[in-house]
PDB file of C-alpha atoms in Angstrom:
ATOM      1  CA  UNK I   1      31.119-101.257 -18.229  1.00 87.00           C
ATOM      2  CA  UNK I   2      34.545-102.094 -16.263  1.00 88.00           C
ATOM      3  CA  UNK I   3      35.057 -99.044 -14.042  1.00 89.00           C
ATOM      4  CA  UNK I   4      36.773 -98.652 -11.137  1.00 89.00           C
ATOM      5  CA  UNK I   5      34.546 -98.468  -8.003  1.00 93.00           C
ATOM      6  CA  UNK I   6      34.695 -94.593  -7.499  1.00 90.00           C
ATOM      7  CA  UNK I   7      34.096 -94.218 -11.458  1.00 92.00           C
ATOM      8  CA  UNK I   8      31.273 -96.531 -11.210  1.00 94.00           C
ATOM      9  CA  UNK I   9      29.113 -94.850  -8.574  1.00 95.00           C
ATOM     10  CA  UNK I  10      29.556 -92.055 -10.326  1.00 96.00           C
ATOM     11  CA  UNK I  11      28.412 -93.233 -13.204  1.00 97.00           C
ATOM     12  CA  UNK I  12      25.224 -94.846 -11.446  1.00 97.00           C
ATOM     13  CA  UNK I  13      24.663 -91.461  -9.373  1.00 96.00           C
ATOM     14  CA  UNK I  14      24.474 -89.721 -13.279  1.00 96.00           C
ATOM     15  CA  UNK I  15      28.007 -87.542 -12.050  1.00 96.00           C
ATOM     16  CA  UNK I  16      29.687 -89.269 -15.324  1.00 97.00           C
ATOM     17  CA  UNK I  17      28.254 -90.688 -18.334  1.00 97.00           C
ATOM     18  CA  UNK I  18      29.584 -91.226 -21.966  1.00 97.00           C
ATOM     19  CA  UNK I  19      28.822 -90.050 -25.405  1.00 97.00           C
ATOM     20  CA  UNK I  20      28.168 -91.580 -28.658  1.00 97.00           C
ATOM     21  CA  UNK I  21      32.267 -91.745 -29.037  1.00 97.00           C
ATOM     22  CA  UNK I  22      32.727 -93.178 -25.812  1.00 97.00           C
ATOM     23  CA  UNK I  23      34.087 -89.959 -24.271  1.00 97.00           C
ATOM     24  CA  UNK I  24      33.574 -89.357 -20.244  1.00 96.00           C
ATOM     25  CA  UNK I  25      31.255 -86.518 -19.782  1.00 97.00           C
ATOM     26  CA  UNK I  26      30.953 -84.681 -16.460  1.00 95.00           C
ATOM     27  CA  UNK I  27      27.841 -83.182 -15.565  1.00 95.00           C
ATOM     28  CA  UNK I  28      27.484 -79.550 -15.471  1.00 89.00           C
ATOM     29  CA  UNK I  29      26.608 -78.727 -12.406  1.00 90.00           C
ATOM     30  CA  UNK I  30      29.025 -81.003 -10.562  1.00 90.00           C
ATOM     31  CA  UNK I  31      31.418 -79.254  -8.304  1.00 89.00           C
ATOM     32  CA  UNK I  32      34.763 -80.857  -6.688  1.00 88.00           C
ATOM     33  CA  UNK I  33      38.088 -79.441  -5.868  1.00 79.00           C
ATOM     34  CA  UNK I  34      40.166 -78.919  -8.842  1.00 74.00           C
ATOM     35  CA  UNK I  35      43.349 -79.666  -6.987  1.00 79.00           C
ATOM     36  CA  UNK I  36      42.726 -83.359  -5.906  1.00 83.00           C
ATOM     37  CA  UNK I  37      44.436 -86.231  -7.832  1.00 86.00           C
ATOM     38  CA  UNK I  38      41.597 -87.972  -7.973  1.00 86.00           C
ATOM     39  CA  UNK I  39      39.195 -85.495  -9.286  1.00 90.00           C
ATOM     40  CA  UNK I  40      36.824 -86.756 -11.754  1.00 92.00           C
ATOM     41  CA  UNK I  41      37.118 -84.014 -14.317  1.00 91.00           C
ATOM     42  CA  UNK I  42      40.557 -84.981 -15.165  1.00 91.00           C
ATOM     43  CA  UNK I  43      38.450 -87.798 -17.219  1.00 93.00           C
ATOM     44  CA  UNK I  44      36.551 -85.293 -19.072  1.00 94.00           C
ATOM     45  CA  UNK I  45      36.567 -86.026 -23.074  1.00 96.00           C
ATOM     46  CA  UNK I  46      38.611 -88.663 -22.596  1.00 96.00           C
ATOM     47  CA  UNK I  47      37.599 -91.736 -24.268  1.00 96.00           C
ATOM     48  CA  UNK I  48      37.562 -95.063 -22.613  1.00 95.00           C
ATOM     49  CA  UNK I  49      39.661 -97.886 -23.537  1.00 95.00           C
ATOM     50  CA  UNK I  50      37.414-100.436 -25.638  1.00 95.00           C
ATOM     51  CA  UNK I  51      37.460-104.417 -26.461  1.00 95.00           C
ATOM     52  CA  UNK I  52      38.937-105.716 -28.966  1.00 95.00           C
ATOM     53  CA  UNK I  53      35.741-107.028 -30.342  1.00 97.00           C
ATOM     54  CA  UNK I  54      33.180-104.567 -31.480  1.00 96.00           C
ATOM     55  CA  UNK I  55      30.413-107.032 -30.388  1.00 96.00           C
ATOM     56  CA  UNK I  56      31.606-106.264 -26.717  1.00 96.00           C
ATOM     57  CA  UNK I  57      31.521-102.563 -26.935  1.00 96.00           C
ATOM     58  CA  UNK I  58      28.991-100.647 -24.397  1.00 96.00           C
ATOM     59  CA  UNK I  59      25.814-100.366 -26.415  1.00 97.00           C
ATOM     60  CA  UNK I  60      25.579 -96.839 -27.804  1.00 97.00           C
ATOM     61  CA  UNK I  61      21.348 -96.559 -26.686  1.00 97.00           C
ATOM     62  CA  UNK I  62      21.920 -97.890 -23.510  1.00 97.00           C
ATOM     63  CA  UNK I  63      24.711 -94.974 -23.334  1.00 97.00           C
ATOM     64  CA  UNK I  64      22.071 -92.447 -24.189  1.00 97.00           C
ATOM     65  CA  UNK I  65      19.216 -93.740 -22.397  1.00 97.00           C
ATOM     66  CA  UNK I  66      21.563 -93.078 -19.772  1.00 97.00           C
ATOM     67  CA  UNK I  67      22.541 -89.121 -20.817  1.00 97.00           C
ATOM     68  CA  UNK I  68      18.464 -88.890 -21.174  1.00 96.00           C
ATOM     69  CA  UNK I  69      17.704 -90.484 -17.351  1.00 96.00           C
ATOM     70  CA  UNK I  70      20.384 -87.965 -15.801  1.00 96.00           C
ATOM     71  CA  UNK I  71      19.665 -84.996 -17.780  1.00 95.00           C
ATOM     72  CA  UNK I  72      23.000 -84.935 -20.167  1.00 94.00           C
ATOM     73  CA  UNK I  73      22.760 -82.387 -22.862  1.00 75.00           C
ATOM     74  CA  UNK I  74      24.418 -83.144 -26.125  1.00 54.00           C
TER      75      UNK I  74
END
């Protein structure tokens, strides 16, 4: 994944992951200001831009062994 450096040690930390649709998911029990413009839960169910080639798309079992090692729910 291409993230921006905030969005991707958040994603390694297991503060963001994605679902099966490629939606950002924030977890649950993450707490941050609501009124900062760089908040991460202004991501939240958005979905992520993609390639243009389906053969480059983030695999979707990496994606959930990654919701499974941080404790998403579905």
């Amino acid at each position: 994944l291409a993230l921006t450096p905030t969005l991707h040690r958040a994603f390694d930390r297991g503060l963001i992951s994605l679902n099966d649709r490629y939606q950002v998911l924030i977890k649950n029990n993450f707490i941050e200001s609501n009124d900062s413009p760089y908040s991460l839960k202004q991501f939240e169910g958005q979905k992520i831009l993609l390639p243009k080639k389906h053969d480059w798309f983030p695999e979707i079992y990496k994606l959930q062994y990654h919701r499974e090692r941080f404790g998403f729910h579905k």
